[in-house]
């Protein structure tokens, strides 16, 4: 992409004006750049999650178990995989998986502080998840162009995460029935309809939950 750089001087002498007028004239070409033409890494990851429809969550007792389970999940068609922070050697596991599988969206879950967020990002994470909204992480990952998914439970927490800059939130719904969760979504229809903001549900998968997610456009 060719970009024309224009400089404007505050002071111009008569000699300079004479020199400029003697130069051959050529039509000015201006190149415009729109960020919408090239999606950011965050938007790409968000699209991957939306297209997948499922974020597989991996928690293991050892790095060896984590690698074995992750490889099996990825070879089986999982395209978005979260590795929980409590997994031993989580960053080394992530690095290895990213080297072997550069295309899937691999991330780290239960990230609670900026230090862990930085380590995960440096290890190749495309997204980070937390059980709550950690504003320091939200600010830090914007510079690193990594998608941050905070956990929420109430309309107040959803709105607070959105106001802080979240593009997507995770509904912590282990103890919420599908009916209660649907009511939660219905209370905020303007957010659900926004193309720039998404809500996902943390729930063990069954037919009822899948039907709820489809009905709520998650």
XYZ file of C-alpha atoms in Angstrom:
218
model
C 0.000 0.000 0.000
C 1.502 3.309 -1.095
C 1.113 6.119 1.382
C 1.788 9.761 0.567
C 3.282 11.770 3.389
C 2.607 15.513 3.371
C 4.662 17.972 5.388
C 3.577 21.548 6.139
C 6.121 24.142 7.192
C 5.172 26.991 9.462
C 7.644 29.388 7.855
C 8.397 29.554 4.119
C 10.877 31.983 2.594
C 10.416 33.634 -0.797
C 13.354 31.619 -2.150
C 11.647 28.419 -1.052
C 8.412 29.464 -2.740
C 10.297 30.198 -5.956
C 11.959 26.784 -5.843
C 8.656 25.035 -5.238
C 6.970 26.835 -8.125
C 9.716 25.708 -10.506
C 9.193 22.039 -9.724
C 7.125 19.985 -12.188
C 3.580 19.543 -11.029
C 2.067 16.101 -10.640
C -1.394 15.054 -9.475
C -1.689 14.488 -5.756
C -2.488 10.917 -4.820
C -3.894 10.213 -1.377
C -4.202 6.688 -0.015
C -6.859 6.128 2.603
C -6.660 3.266 5.071
C -9.695 1.841 6.786
C -9.172 -0.530 9.746
C -12.341 -2.357 8.698
C -10.540 -3.660 5.603
C -8.078 -5.574 7.744
C -9.589 -7.171 10.880
C -7.480 -6.910 14.008
C -6.179 -10.057 15.743
C -8.846 -9.528 18.409
C -11.625 -9.418 15.811
C -10.218 -12.495 14.079
C -10.272 -14.444 17.340
C -13.792 -13.230 18.082
C -14.888 -14.470 14.655
C -13.228 -17.846 15.282
C -15.139 -18.216 18.534
C -18.411 -17.212 16.928
C -17.916 -19.624 14.023
C -16.924 -22.465 16.351
C -19.877 -22.095 18.695
C -17.968 -23.942 21.425
C -14.948 -23.116 23.580
C -13.477 -26.373 24.856
C -12.037 -26.021 28.379
C -9.050 -28.181 29.326
C -7.915 -28.781 32.900
C -5.230 -31.417 33.527
C -3.093 -32.682 36.409
C 0.129 -32.669 34.394
C 1.642 -31.080 31.321
C 1.810 -34.492 29.628
C -1.904 -35.096 30.154
C -2.698 -31.597 28.926
C -0.720 -32.054 25.709
C -2.267 -35.446 25.034
C -5.824 -34.221 25.648
C -5.324 -31.007 23.683
C -3.884 -32.810 20.674
C -6.803 -35.223 20.701
C -9.318 -32.374 20.912
C -7.677 -30.411 18.099
C -7.365 -33.431 15.845
C -11.032 -34.148 16.536
C -12.113 -30.787 15.152
C -11.999 -28.401 18.132
C -10.943 -24.973 16.830
C -11.126 -22.947 20.067
C -9.415 -24.348 23.157
C -8.931 -22.858 26.625
C -6.249 -24.251 28.947
C -6.890 -23.441 32.597
C -4.143 -21.712 34.606
C -4.087 -24.480 37.229
C -2.680 -26.911 34.654
C 1.015 -27.543 35.507
C 3.325 -25.949 32.955
C 0.417 -24.196 31.285
C 2.584 -21.696 29.401
C 4.993 -24.350 28.106
C 2.031 -26.488 27.048
C 0.520 -23.534 25.222
C 3.773 -22.730 23.439
C 4.090 -26.302 22.222
C 0.505 -26.427 20.999
C 0.797 -23.082 19.199
C 3.885 -24.340 17.368
C 2.055 -27.502 16.325
C -1.297 -25.820 15.586
C -0.943 -22.154 14.540
C -4.482 -21.788 13.162
C -6.826 -22.714 16.064
C -7.634 -20.094 18.696
C -5.742 -21.255 21.787
C -6.112 -19.365 25.050
C -5.665 -19.471 28.807
C -8.436 -19.463 31.399
C -8.740 -18.320 35.031
C -6.252 -15.496 34.455
C -6.406 -13.198 37.478
C -3.495 -10.759 37.162
C -1.466 -8.863 34.591
C 1.681 -10.955 35.099
C -0.097 -14.173 34.141
C -1.806 -12.334 31.292
C 1.565 -11.225 29.914
C 3.032 -14.724 30.246
C 0.053 -16.209 28.442
C 0.274 -13.619 25.685
C 4.013 -14.194 25.259
C 3.303 -17.930 25.014
C 0.992 -17.388 22.056
C -2.470 -17.105 23.618
C -5.061 -15.555 21.319
C -7.555 -15.028 24.145
C -7.665 -14.856 27.943
C -10.558 -15.685 30.251
C -11.235 -14.664 33.856
C -13.993 -15.558 36.338
C -14.526 -11.811 36.851
C -13.643 -8.540 35.150
C -10.042 -7.599 35.943
C -9.699 -4.059 34.598
C -5.878 -4.100 34.645
C -5.910 -7.109 32.331
C -8.484 -5.429 30.094
C -6.173 -2.435 29.625
C -3.038 -4.531 29.152
C -4.379 -6.919 26.516
C -5.600 -4.093 24.276
C -1.975 -3.188 23.588
C -1.097 -6.845 23.001
C -4.102 -7.316 20.675
C -5.354 -10.328 22.604
C -9.067 -10.957 23.167
C -10.113 -10.749 26.827
C -13.241 -12.583 28.011
C -14.255 -11.557 31.557
C -16.729 -13.553 33.626
C -20.039 -11.996 34.710
C -23.229 -13.070 36.488
C -25.583 -10.085 36.749
C -26.858 -7.334 34.426
C -24.728 -4.847 36.396
C -21.585 -6.893 35.807
C -22.383 -7.330 32.117
C -22.875 -3.591 31.647
C -19.745 -2.793 33.674
C -17.636 -5.142 31.526
C -19.084 -3.611 28.365
C -18.359 -0.079 29.593
C -14.787 -1.136 30.423
C -14.258 -2.206 26.829
C -15.111 -5.910 26.707
C -16.127 -7.252 23.296
C -17.413 -10.502 24.771
C -18.319 -11.780 28.249
C -18.728 -15.201 29.794
C -21.883 -15.832 31.823
C -20.845 -17.778 34.937
C -23.915 -19.974 34.881
C -23.206 -23.198 36.793
C -25.925 -22.443 39.338
C -28.325 -20.623 37.009
C -31.094 -22.553 35.297
C -31.570 -22.172 31.527
C -34.795 -20.255 32.183
C -33.073 -17.822 34.565
C -30.238 -17.364 32.122
C -32.642 -16.611 29.296
C -34.317 -13.962 31.448
C -30.891 -12.443 32.044
C -30.358 -12.131 28.296
C -33.834 -10.712 27.726
C -33.083 -7.906 30.194
C -30.340 -6.627 27.891
C -31.652 -7.061 24.336
C -29.797 -3.999 23.047
C -26.462 -5.625 23.892
C -27.392 -8.973 22.375
C -28.356 -7.278 19.109
C -25.057 -5.395 18.879
C -22.684 -6.949 16.370
C -19.676 -5.673 18.335
C -20.613 -7.335 21.644
C -21.116 -11.041 22.362
C -22.150 -13.150 25.348
C -21.227 -16.786 25.856
C -22.419 -19.227 28.480
C -20.207 -21.272 30.769
C -22.213 -24.472 31.041
C -21.904 -28.198 30.652
C -23.314 -28.976 27.234
C -26.675 -30.681 26.802
C -29.546 -30.339 24.336
C -31.431 -27.832 26.485
C -28.391 -25.567 26.770
C -27.741 -25.722 23.030
C -31.324 -24.736 22.312
C -31.017 -21.824 24.756
C -27.818 -20.592 23.145
C -29.378 -20.685 19.689
C -32.512 -18.886 20.878
C -30.419 -16.191 22.558
C -28.100 -15.784 19.553
C -25.001 -16.569 21.614
